[in-house]
Coordinates of C-alpha atoms in Angstrom, one line a residue:
X1466 CA 87.7 76.9 112.3
X1467 CA 89.0 78.1 115.7
X1468 CA 87.1 77.2 118.8
X1469 CA 86.1 80.7 119.9
X1470 CA 83.0 81.6 121.9
X1471 CA 80.6 84.0 120.4
X1472 CA 79.0 86.6 122.7
X1473 CA 75.9 88.8 122.1
X1474 CA 77.0 91.7 124.3
X1475 CA 80.1 93.1 125.9
X1476 CA 78.9 92.5 129.5
X1477 CA 78.7 88.7 128.9
X1478 CA 82.0 88.7 127.1
X1479 CA 83.9 90.7 129.8
X1480 CA 82.4 88.8 132.7
X1481 CA 83.1 85.4 131.2
X1482 CA 86.7 86.3 130.1
X1483 CA 87.6 87.8 133.4
X1484 CA 86.4 84.7 135.2
X1485 CA 88.6 82.5 132.9
X1486 CA 91.7 84.6 133.0
X1487 CA 91.6 85.8 136.6
X1488 CA 95.0 86.9 137.7
X1489 CA 96.5 87.2 134.2
X1490 CA 97.8 90.7 133.5
X1491 CA 95.6 92.7 131.0
X1492 CA 97.1 96.2 131.4
X1493 CA 100.4 97.7 132.5
X1494 CA 100.0 101.2 133.8
X1495 CA 103.1 103.5 134.0
X1496 CA 103.0 105.8 137.0
X1497 CA 105.4 108.7 137.1
X1498 CA 106.0 110.3 140.5
X1499 CA 108.6 113.1 140.5
X1500 CA 111.7 111.4 139.0
X1501 CA 110.7 107.8 139.8
X1502 CA 108.7 105.5 137.5
X1503 CA 106.6 102.6 138.7
X1504 CA 104.7 100.0 136.7
X1505 CA 101.2 99.0 137.9
X1506 CA 100.1 95.5 136.7
X1507 CA 96.4 95.2 136.3
X1508 CA 94.7 91.8 136.2
X1509 CA 91.5 90.7 134.6
X1510 CA 90.0 90.3 138.1
X1511 CA 91.0 93.8 139.1
X1512 CA 89.7 95.2 135.7
X1513 CA 86.2 93.6 136.2
X1514 CA 86.1 94.8 139.9
X1515 CA 87.0 98.4 138.9
X1516 CA 84.3 98.4 136.1
X1517 CA 81.6 97.0 138.4
X1518 CA 82.6 99.5 141.2
X1519 CA 82.6 102.5 138.9
X1520 CA 79.3 101.4 137.3
X1521 CA 77.7 101.0 140.7
X1522 CA 78.7 104.5 141.7
X1523 CA 77.3 105.9 138.4
X1524 CA 74.0 104.2 139.1
X1525 CA 74.0 105.6 142.7
X1526 CA 74.6 109.0 141.2
X1527 CA 71.5 108.7 139.1
X1528 CA 73.0 107.8 135.7
X1529 CA 71.2 104.5 135.1
X1530 CA 69.7 104.4 131.6
X1531 CA 71.5 107.7 130.8
X1532 CA 74.3 108.8 128.5
X1533 CA 77.8 109.6 129.6
X1534 CA 80.5 111.2 127.5
X1535 CA 84.2 110.3 127.7
X1536 CA 87.2 112.5 126.6
X1537 CA 90.8 112.0 127.1
X1538 CA 94.1 110.3 126.2
X1539 CA 94.5 106.5 125.9
X1540 CA 94.7 105.4 129.5
X1541 CA 93.4 102.8 131.9
X1542 CA 90.7 105.1 133.4
X1543 CA 89.3 105.7 129.9
X1544 CA 88.8 102.0 129.4
X1545 CA 87.2 101.5 132.8
X1546 CA 84.8 104.4 132.1
X1547 CA 83.8 103.1 128.7
X1548 CA 83.3 99.5 129.9
X1549 CA 81.4 100.8 133.0
X1550 CA 79.0 102.5 130.6
X1551 CA 78.6 99.5 128.3
X1552 CA 78.2 96.9 131.0
X1553 CA 75.5 99.0 132.8
X1554 CA 73.4 99.8 129.8
X1555 CA 74.5 103.4 129.8
X1556 CA 75.1 104.9 126.4
X1557 CA 78.8 105.7 126.0
X1558 CA 79.7 108.8 124.0
X1559 CA 83.4 108.8 123.2
X1560 CA 84.5 112.3 122.1
X1561 CA 87.7 113.4 120.4
X1562 CA 89.7 115.5 122.9
X1563 CA 91.3 117.4 120.0
X1564 CA 88.0 118.9 118.7
X1565 CA 87.6 122.6 118.8
X1566 CA 85.6 123.7 121.8
X1567 CA 82.5 124.7 119.7
X1568 CA 82.4 121.2 118.0
X1569 CA 83.1 119.5 121.3
X1570 CA 80.3 121.4 123.0
X1571 CA 77.9 120.8 120.1
X1572 CA 78.6 117.0 120.3
X1573 CA 77.7 117.1 124.0
X1574 CA 74.5 119.0 123.3
X1575 CA 73.5 116.7 120.4
X1576 CA 74.2 113.5 122.4
X1577 CA 72.1 114.7 125.4
X1578 CA 74.9 113.4 127.7
X1579 CA 74.1 113.8 131.4
X1580 CA 77.7 113.4 132.6
X1581 CA 81.2 113.5 131.2
X1582 CA 84.3 111.6 132.4
X1583 CA 87.3 113.7 131.3
X1584 CA 91.1 113.7 131.3
X1585 CA 92.4 116.3 133.8
X1586 CA 94.8 117.5 131.1
X1587 CA 91.8 119.2 129.4
X1588 CA 90.2 120.8 132.4
X1589 CA 90.4 124.3 130.9
X1590 CA 88.1 123.3 128.0
X1591 CA 85.8 121.5 130.5
X1592 CA 85.7 124.6 132.7
X1593 CA 84.7 126.7 129.7
X1594 CA 81.9 124.4 128.7
X1595 CA 80.8 124.2 132.3
X1596 CA 80.6 128.0 132.5
X1597 CA 78.7 128.3 129.2
X1598 CA 76.0 126.0 130.6
X1599 CA 74.6 125.1 127.2
X1600 CA 74.7 121.3 127.7
X1601 CA 72.6 118.9 129.8
X1602 CA 75.7 117.8 131.8
X1603 CA 75.0 117.4 135.5
X1604 CA 78.3 115.8 136.6
X1605 CA 81.9 116.4 135.5
X1606 CA 84.1 113.5 136.6
X1607 CA 87.9 113.7 136.3
X1608 CA 90.0 110.7 135.4
X1609 CA 92.5 111.6 138.1
X1610 CA 92.3 113.5 141.4
X1611 CA 91.4 117.1 140.7
X1612 CA 90.3 119.8 143.1
X1613 CA 86.6 120.6 142.9
X1614 CA 85.7 117.4 141.0
X1615 CA 84.8 113.8 141.7
X1616 CA 87.3 111.4 140.1
X1617 CA 87.2 107.9 138.8
X1618 CA 89.2 106.3 141.6
X1619 CA 87.1 108.0 144.2
X1620 CA 83.9 106.6 142.6
X1621 CA 85.5 103.2 142.3
X1622 CA 86.2 103.1 146.0
X1623 CA 82.6 104.3 146.8
X1624 CA 81.3 101.6 144.5
X1625 CA 83.3 98.9 146.2
X1626 CA 81.8 99.8 149.5
X1627 CA 78.3 99.9 148.0
X1628 CA 78.7 96.4 146.5
X1629 CA 80.0 95.0 149.8
X1630 CA 76.9 96.5 151.5
X1631 CA 74.8 94.4 149.1
X1632 CA 74.1 96.8 146.2
X1633 CA 74.1 94.4 143.1
X1634 CA 71.7 96.4 140.9
X1635 CA 74.5 97.4 138.4
X1636 CA 76.1 93.9 138.4
X1637 CA 72.8 92.2 137.8
X1638 CA 71.4 94.6 135.1
X1639 CA 70.4 93.1 131.8
X1640 CA 71.8 94.4 128.5
X1641 CA 69.7 95.2 125.5
X1642 CA 72.2 93.8 122.9
X1643 CA 70.4 95.5 119.9
X1644 CA 69.9 98.9 121.5
X1645 CA 72.1 101.9 121.0
X1646 CA 75.1 101.4 123.3
X1647 CA 77.7 103.7 121.7
X1648 CA 77.2 107.1 120.0
X1649 CA 80.1 108.1 117.9
X1650 CA 80.5 111.4 116.1
X1651 CA 82.3 111.1 112.7
X1652 CA 84.9 113.6 111.5
X1653 CA 83.4 116.7 110.0
X1654 CA 82.3 120.3 110.7
X1655 CA 80.0 121.1 113.5
X1656 CA 76.9 121.1 111.3
X1657 CA 77.9 118.2 109.1
X1658 CA 79.3 115.6 111.5
X1659 CA 77.2 112.4 111.7
X1660 CA 76.5 110.6 114.9
X1661 CA 76.7 106.8 114.4
X1662 CA 74.6 104.5 116.6
X1663 CA 76.2 101.2 117.5
X1664 CA 74.8 98.3 119.5
X1665 CA 76.7 95.9 121.7
X1666 CA 75.8 93.1 119.2
X1667 CA 77.6 95.2 116.5
X1668 CA 80.8 95.3 118.5
X1669 CA 80.7 91.7 119.9
X1670 CA 80.1 90.3 116.5
X1671 CA 83.1 92.1 115.0
X1672 CA 85.4 90.9 117.9
X1673 CA 84.2 87.4 117.2
X1674 CA 85.0 87.7 113.5
X1675 CA 88.4 89.2 114.1
X1676 CA 89.3 86.4 116.5
X1677 CA 88.5 83.9 113.8
X1678 CA 90.5 85.8 111.2
X1679 CA 93.7 86.8 113.0
X1680 CA 96.2 85.1 115.3
X1681 CA 96.8 86.7 118.7
X1682 CA 98.6 84.9 121.5
X1683 CA 98.1 85.4 125.3
X1684 CA 101.9 86.1 125.4
X1685 CA 101.5 89.1 123.1
X1686 CA 102.1 92.7 124.3
X1687 CA 100.0 95.3 122.5
X1688 CA 100.6 99.1 122.6
X1689 CA 97.5 101.2 122.5
X1690 CA 98.4 103.8 119.8
X1691 CA 95.0 104.4 118.0
X1692 CA 92.9 106.8 120.0
X1693 CA 90.1 105.1 122.0
X1694 CA 87.5 107.7 120.8
X1695 CA 87.9 106.1 117.4
X1696 CA 85.9 102.9 116.8
X1697 CA 89.0 101.2 115.4
X1698 CA 90.8 102.0 118.7
X1699 CA 87.9 100.8 120.8
X1700 CA 87.2 97.5 119.1
X1701 CA 90.9 96.9 118.8
X1702 CA 91.3 97.4 122.6
X1703 CA 88.4 95.0 123.3
X1704 CA 89.8 92.5 120.9
X1705 CA 93.1 92.4 122.8
X1706 CA 91.2 91.9 126.1
X1707 CA 89.2 89.0 124.6
X1708 CA 92.4 87.4 123.3
X1709 CA 94.3 87.6 126.6
X1710 CA 96.8 90.1 125.2
X1711 CA 98.5 92.5 127.6
X1712 CA 98.1 96.2 126.6
X1713 CA 100.5 99.0 127.5
X1714 CA 100.2 102.7 126.8
X1715 CA 102.5 104.9 124.7
X1716 CA 104.1 108.1 126.2
X1717 CA 103.4 109.8 122.9
X1718 CA 104.2 109.4 119.3
X1719 CA 107.8 110.7 119.8
X1720 CA 108.5 107.9 122.3
X1721 CA 107.0 105.0 120.4
X1722 CA 110.4 103.5 119.6
X1723 CA 111.4 103.8 123.2
X1724 CA 108.1 102.3 124.4
X1725 CA 108.5 99.3 122.0
X1726 CA 111.8 98.4 123.7
X1727 CA 110.6 99.3 127.2
X1728 CA 107.6 96.9 127.1
X1729 CA 108.7 94.3 124.5
X1730 CA 105.8 95.2 122.2
X1731 CA 104.9 92.3 119.8
X1732 CA 101.7 93.7 118.2
X1733 CA 100.1 97.0 117.5
X1734 CA 97.2 98.5 115.5
X1735 CA 98.0 101.6 113.5
X1736 CA 97.0 103.8 110.7
X1737 CA 99.2 103.9 107.4
X1738 CA 100.8 107.3 108.3
X1739 CA 102.3 105.8 111.4
X1740 CA 103.2 102.4 109.9
X1741 CA 104.8 104.1 106.9
X1742 CA 106.8 106.4 109.2
X1743 CA 108.1 103.5 111.2
X1744 CA 109.2 101.7 108.0
X1745 CA 110.8 104.8 106.5
X1746 CA 112.8 105.3 109.7
X1747 CA 114.0 101.7 109.6
X1748 CA 115.4 102.2 106.0
X1749 CA 116.8 105.6 107.0
X1750 CA 118.9 103.9 109.6
X1751 CA 119.9 101.1 107.2
X1752 CA 121.2 103.7 104.7
X1753 CA 122.9 105.7 107.4
X1754 CA 124.9 102.6 108.4
X1755 CA 125.8 101.9 104.7
X1756 CA 124.0 98.6 104.8
X1757 CA 121.4 99.2 102.1
X1758 CA 123.0 96.9 99.4
X1759 CA 123.6 94.1 102.0
X1760 CA 120.0 94.2 103.3
X1761 CA 118.5 94.2 99.8
X1762 CA 120.6 91.2 98.9
X1763 CA 119.6 89.3 102.0
X1764 CA 116.0 90.1 101.4
X1765 CA 116.3 88.4 98.0
X1766 CA 118.0 85.4 99.5
X1767 CA 115.5 85.0 102.4
X1768 CA 112.6 85.2 100.0
X1769 CA 114.0 82.5 97.8
X1770 CA 114.5 80.2 100.9
X1771 CA 111.0 81.1 102.1
X1772 CA 109.5 79.6 98.9
X1773 CA 111.4 76.4 100.0
X1774 CA 109.7 76.8 103.4
X1775 CA 113.0 77.8 105.0
X1776 CA 112.5 80.9 107.1
X1777 CA 115.7 82.7 108.1
X1778 CA 114.2 86.2 108.4
X1779 CA 114.2 86.5 112.2
X1780 CA 117.9 85.6 112.4
X1781 CA 119.1 87.5 109.3
X1782 CA 117.2 90.7 110.2
X1783 CA 117.6 90.4 114.0
X1784 CA 119.3 93.8 114.3
X1785 CA 116.3 95.5 112.4
X1786 CA 113.8 93.8 114.7
X1787 CA 115.9 94.7 117.7
X1788 CA 115.7 98.3 116.6
X1789 CA 111.9 97.9 116.8
X1790 CA 112.1 96.6 120.4
X1791 CA 113.1 93.0 119.6
X1792 CA 109.7 91.4 119.9
X1793 CA 107.5 93.0 117.1
X1794 CA 105.9 90.2 115.1
X1795 CA 102.5 91.5 113.9
X1796 CA 101.2 94.9 112.6
X1797 CA 97.5 95.5 112.0
X1798 CA 96.8 98.5 109.7
X1799 CA 93.6 100.2 108.7
X1800 CA 91.8 103.5 108.4
X1801 CA 93.3 104.4 105.0
X1802 CA 95.2 102.6 102.1
X1803 CA 98.7 101.2 103.0
X1804 CA 101.3 101.3 100.2
X1805 CA 101.8 97.6 99.2
X1806 CA 105.6 98.3 99.1
X1807 CA 105.5 99.0 102.9
X1808 CA 103.3 96.0 103.5
X1809 CA 105.7 93.7 101.6
X1810 CA 108.7 95.5 103.3
X1811 CA 107.6 94.5 106.8
X1812 CA 107.0 90.9 105.7
X1813 CA 110.5 90.8 104.2
X1814 CA 111.9 91.4 107.7
X1815 CA 109.7 88.6 109.2
X1816 CA 107.0 90.9 110.6
X1817 CA 103.5 89.9 109.6
X1818 CA 101.1 92.6 108.4
X1819 CA 97.3 92.5 108.2
X1820 CA 95.7 95.3 106.3
X1821 CA 92.0 95.7 107.1
X1822 CA 89.1 97.8 105.8
X1823 CA 86.1 99.2 107.6
X1824 CA 84.2 102.2 108.8
X1825 CA 82.7 103.6 112.0
X1826 CA 79.4 102.5 110.6
X1827 CA 80.6 98.9 110.5
X1828 CA 82.0 98.7 114.0
X1829 CA 84.5 98.8 112.2
X1830 CA 86.0 95.9 110.2
X1831 CA 84.4 94.3 107.2
X1832 CA 87.4 92.9 105.5
X1833 CA 91.0 92.0 106.5
X1834 CA 94.0 90.1 105.3
X1835 CA 94.6 86.7 107.0
X1836 CA 97.4 84.2 106.8
X1837 CA 95.5 82.6 103.9
X1838 CA 94.9 85.9 102.1
X1839 CA 97.8 88.3 102.1
X1840 CA 97.7 89.7 98.6
X1841 CA 99.7 93.0 98.6
X1842 CA 97.6 96.0 97.8
X1843 CA 94.3 94.3 98.9
X1844 CA 92.5 94.7 102.2
X1845 CA 92.0 90.9 102.4
X1846 CA 88.7 89.0 102.4
X1847 CA 85.3 89.6 104.0
X1848 CA 85.0 88.9 107.7
X1849 CA 83.4 85.4 108.3
X1850 CA 80.1 87.0 109.3
X1851 CA 80.0 89.8 106.7
X1852 CA 78.8 89.6 103.1
X1853 CA 80.5 92.1 100.7
X1854 CA 79.1 93.0 97.3
X1855 CA 80.2 95.4 94.6
X1856 CA 77.3 97.3 93.0
X1857 CA 77.0 99.5 89.9
X1858 CA 80.1 98.1 88.4
X1859 CA 81.9 99.8 85.5
X1860 CA 83.6 98.1 82.6
X1861 CA 86.5 97.2 84.9
X1862 CA 84.4 95.6 87.6
X1863 CA 84.9 98.6 89.9
X1864 CA 81.8 99.7 91.8
X1865 CA 80.6 100.8 95.2
X1866 CA 81.3 98.5 98.1
X1867 CA 78.3 97.3 100.1
X1868 CA 78.3 95.2 103.2
X1869 CA 75.7 93.1 105.2
X1870 CA 76.3 91.6 108.6
X1871 CA 75.6 91.8 112.4
X1872 CA 78.2 94.6 112.7
X1873 CA 76.3 97.2 110.6
X1874 CA 75.2 100.2 112.6
X1875 CA 71.7 100.9 113.8
X1876 CA 71.7 104.2 111.8
X1877 CA 72.6 107.8 112.2
X1878 CA 71.3 109.4 115.3
X1879 CA 68.3 111.7 114.7
X1880 CA 68.9 111.6 111.0
X1881 CA 66.6 109.3 109.1
X1882 CA 67.3 110.9 105.8
X1883 CA 71.1 110.2 105.8
X1884 CA 70.4 106.7 107.3
X1885 CA 68.2 105.8 104.4
X1886 CA 70.8 107.1 102.0
X1887 CA 73.3 104.5 103.1
X1888 CA 71.2 101.6 104.5
X1889 CA 69.2 99.9 101.8
X1890 CA 67.6 96.5 102.0
X1891 CA 69.8 95.6 104.9
X1892 CA 73.0 96.5 103.2
X1893 CA 75.3 99.4 104.1
X1894 CA 76.6 101.5 101.1
X1895 CA 80.1 102.5 102.1
X1896 CA 80.7 105.3 99.5
X1897 CA 84.0 103.5 98.7
X1898 CA 84.9 102.1 95.3
X1899 CA 86.6 98.8 94.7
X1900 CA 86.6 95.4 93.2
X1901 CA 86.8 91.7 94.3
X1902 CA 89.2 89.5 92.4
X1903 CA 88.7 85.8 91.6
X1904 CA 90.1 84.7 95.0
X1905 CA 87.7 86.9 96.9
X1906 CA 90.3 89.6 97.8
X1907 CA 88.9 93.1 98.1
X1908 CA 90.8 96.0 96.5
X1909 CA 89.9 99.6 97.3
X1910 CA 90.3 102.1 94.5
X1911 CA 89.1 105.2 96.3
X1912 CA 86.2 107.2 97.7
X1913 CA 83.3 107.7 95.4
X1914 CA 83.1 111.4 96.2
X1915 CA 86.9 111.9 95.6
X1916 CA 87.0 110.2 92.2
X1917 CA 88.0 112.5 89.4
X1918 CA 85.9 112.2 86.2
X1919 CA 87.6 113.7 83.2
X1920 CA 85.9 115.3 80.2
X1921 CA 86.5 112.1 78.1
X1922 CA 84.7 110.1 80.8
X1923 CA 87.9 108.4 82.2
X1924 CA 88.1 108.0 85.9
X1925 CA 91.1 108.8 88.1
X1926 CA 91.4 107.6 91.7
X1927 CA 93.6 109.9 93.8
X1928 CA 94.7 107.1 96.2
X1929 CA 96.4 105.2 93.4
X1930 CA 98.6 108.1 92.3
X1931 CA 99.2 109.4 95.9
X1932 CA 100.5 105.9 96.9
X1933 CA 103.2 106.0 94.2
X1934 CA 104.2 109.6 94.7
X1935 CA 104.5 109.1 98.5
X1936 CA 107.2 106.6 97.9
X1937 CA 109.6 109.4 96.9
X1938 CA 112.0 109.9 99.8
X1939 CA 111.5 113.6 100.0
X1940 CA 107.6 113.4 100.0
X1941 CA 106.0 113.6 103.4
X1942 CA 102.4 113.4 102.0
X1943 CA 100.4 114.3 98.9
X1944 CA 96.9 115.0 97.7
X1945 CA 95.7 114.5 94.1
X1946 CA 92.8 116.6 93.0
X1947 CA 90.9 117.6 89.8
X1948 CA 91.7 121.1 88.6
X1949 CA 89.2 122.8 86.2
X1950 CA 90.8 124.4 83.1
X1951 CA 90.4 128.3 83.3
X1952 CA 89.2 128.5 79.7
X1953 CA 87.0 125.4 79.9
X1954 CA 85.7 124.5 83.4
X1955 CA 84.3 121.2 82.1
X1956 CA 87.9 120.1 81.2
X1957 CA 89.3 118.6 84.4
X1958 CA 93.0 117.9 84.7
X1959 CA 94.9 115.9 87.3
X1960 CA 96.8 118.1 89.8
X1961 CA 98.8 117.3 92.9
X1962 CA 99.9 119.0 96.1
X1963 CA 103.1 117.6 97.5
X1964 CA 104.3 118.3 101.1
X1965 CA 108.0 117.7 101.1
X1966 CA 110.0 116.6 104.2
X1967 CA 112.1 119.6 105.3
X1968 CA 114.6 117.4 107.1
X1969 CA 115.2 115.3 103.9
X1970 CA 115.4 118.5 101.9
X1971 CA 118.1 119.9 104.2
X1972 CA 120.1 116.6 104.5
X1973 CA 119.9 115.2 101.0
X1974 CA 119.4 118.2 98.8
X1975 CA 121.2 121.0 100.6
X1976 CA 123.3 121.8 97.5
X1977 CA 120.2 122.6 95.4
X1978 CA 118.6 126.0 95.3
X1979 CA 114.9 126.2 95.8
X1980 CA 114.4 126.5 92.1
X1981 CA 116.6 123.5 91.4
X1982 CA 114.8 121.5 94.0
X1983 CA 111.5 122.3 92.4
X1984 CA 112.9 121.2 89.0
X1985 CA 114.1 118.0 90.5
X1986 CA 110.6 117.3 91.9
X1987 CA 109.1 118.0 88.4
X1988 CA 111.5 115.5 86.8
X1989 CA 110.4 112.9 89.4
X1990 CA 106.8 113.6 88.6
X1991 CA 107.4 113.2 84.9
X1992 CA 109.1 109.8 85.5
X1993 CA 106.0 108.7 87.4
X1994 CA 103.7 110.0 84.7
X1995 CA 105.4 107.6 82.2
X1996 CA 104.1 104.6 84.3
X1997 CA 100.5 105.7 83.8
X1998 CA 98.2 106.0 80.8
X1999 CA 98.2 109.5 79.5
X2000 CA 94.8 110.5 80.9
X2001 CA 96.3 110.0 84.4
X2002 CA 99.2 112.3 83.9
X2003 CA 99.8 114.8 86.6
X2004 CA 99.6 118.2 84.9
X2005 CA 99.8 120.7 87.8
X2006 CA 101.8 120.8 91.0
X2007 CA 101.7 122.6 94.3
X2008 CA 104.9 122.2 96.3
X2009 CA 105.0 123.1 100.0
X2010 CA 106.4 122.1 103.4
X2011 CA 103.2 122.9 105.2
X2012 CA 101.2 119.9 106.4
X2013 CA 97.9 119.1 104.7
X2014 CA 94.6 119.9 106.6
X2015 CA 93.6 116.7 108.4
X2016 CA 91.0 115.3 110.8
X2017 CA 92.3 114.2 114.3
X2018 CA 92.5 110.7 112.9
X2019 CA 95.0 111.9 110.3
X2020 CA 92.7 111.7 107.3
X2021 CA 93.1 114.5 104.8
X2022 CA 90.2 117.0 104.7
X2023 CA 90.1 117.1 100.9
X2024 CA 87.4 119.7 100.4
X2025 CA 89.0 122.1 102.9
X2026 CA 92.4 121.6 101.4
X2027 CA 91.1 122.1 97.9
X2028 CA 89.5 125.4 98.9
X2029 CA 92.9 126.5 100.3
X2030 CA 94.7 125.5 97.1
X2031 CA 92.2 127.3 94.8
X2032 CA 92.3 130.4 96.9
X2033 CA 96.1 130.6 96.5
X2034 CA 96.4 129.2 93.0
X2035 CA 100.2 129.0 93.2
X2036 CA 100.1 126.2 90.7
X2037 CA 102.7 125.3 88.1
X2038 CA 102.0 123.4 84.9
X2039 CA 104.0 120.6 83.5

């Protein structure tokens, strides 16, 4: 067992860690001025000072025991604002900057936030909300200097002066570790999105469990890719701070490769869509250089030697790792299922992968792969302080996943009915289906609500089929769904919508007509069908190059997508 200190709240954790690490760099901030680029190195001492100074200003402006929303890109000011809220007992309300204005405004209204700290890039939406005057917002604070608004740096400077003058009220405030400290709105429509209430104990306990489960070094460099408004991004960011890892910020998804090299990134937390994209790009370059056969042969050789405890991967695949910045050693993936072929593929190159599983309601991780549990296709084992059980199992041992632990949410804000639906006898019912094998590894088979039940009672899990179809080089993404028969609505058949990659279509299949391309896709689907029992055969296909409807965290909005499909009904039968 690692010697890791357990904290009950974020204030104690941050204060203690900052005192220990002092002048160690915790963030690197890129500052662009005209055509020049500067790098600002931020230490733990500076971070704590900025948090306390901003928090002191928020108190002086009347926001003690209040609620403050935050909206913006991943950046240093976002982190300072969020931690200033948490360490002062202010409820932090992180909002998705990509929400439509109606849902964004609705979230502000429902949260009863009294102030919002916003990214100046989104000032037009803020101005519109301000003019509508439907919220309880009293103060609009910009993350950078902006005419007509107070800004974070201005408040930090004022807070520093107040502290020097003897104002220690914020610094000395006590934290209620089991009170609502974060209010998070889940993806959904304005009327249906749920608001999850999390305490500081929820977050601190999850950070403690993750520190015990995974290996992070204080020499690591993390790049903040996952949006901070998402609990996975928030807890991941706090985990890196706790482990002494330096965090840098991406210039955008298009520049990730460049940023990996620029900063010497060694670790990152991502969703499968990103991780798979990076992996596919690696193989695209290998094929382009005509080295596919050589690389595959060396993978076989290195894996044989690995069984003999001889690891040559870093040397043999140095050029591949160099293409990923030269330092990448560890990828953490969660939020949706990751194809085990991708997972194994990164490990073949000497890059460790930890696939995890969790939800907003569990702050968020309840299971993750560790060095002792890396079964491909699984999401690892339960966190040390979490108990996972499978209930209502079928004949194959598949049932609903439930979890108990200190990371389980307080409930849904102002929604006792929905809270009682998922919190029963101290356990959280996830709505996900899965099973636990003899070694304690958890396997996810799909969402309970997405499961397709056929007329004969057989069950089909979309994720399983989508994972295999997505391996086809021309497939960008796919969605499996149940399609009722026109003549007998009770007879459900398996259908799929495939989004093909237009670039692959043009580069690899330019000699095929549209009809020939469709025929080629059908033949590939038929080949995949042969690997399944007959009841899982894909019987209908929708083929398009238009992206599937998704949430801002890149999860498919299945019900909305299905409505679109059924309204068009441009479906071909096999």
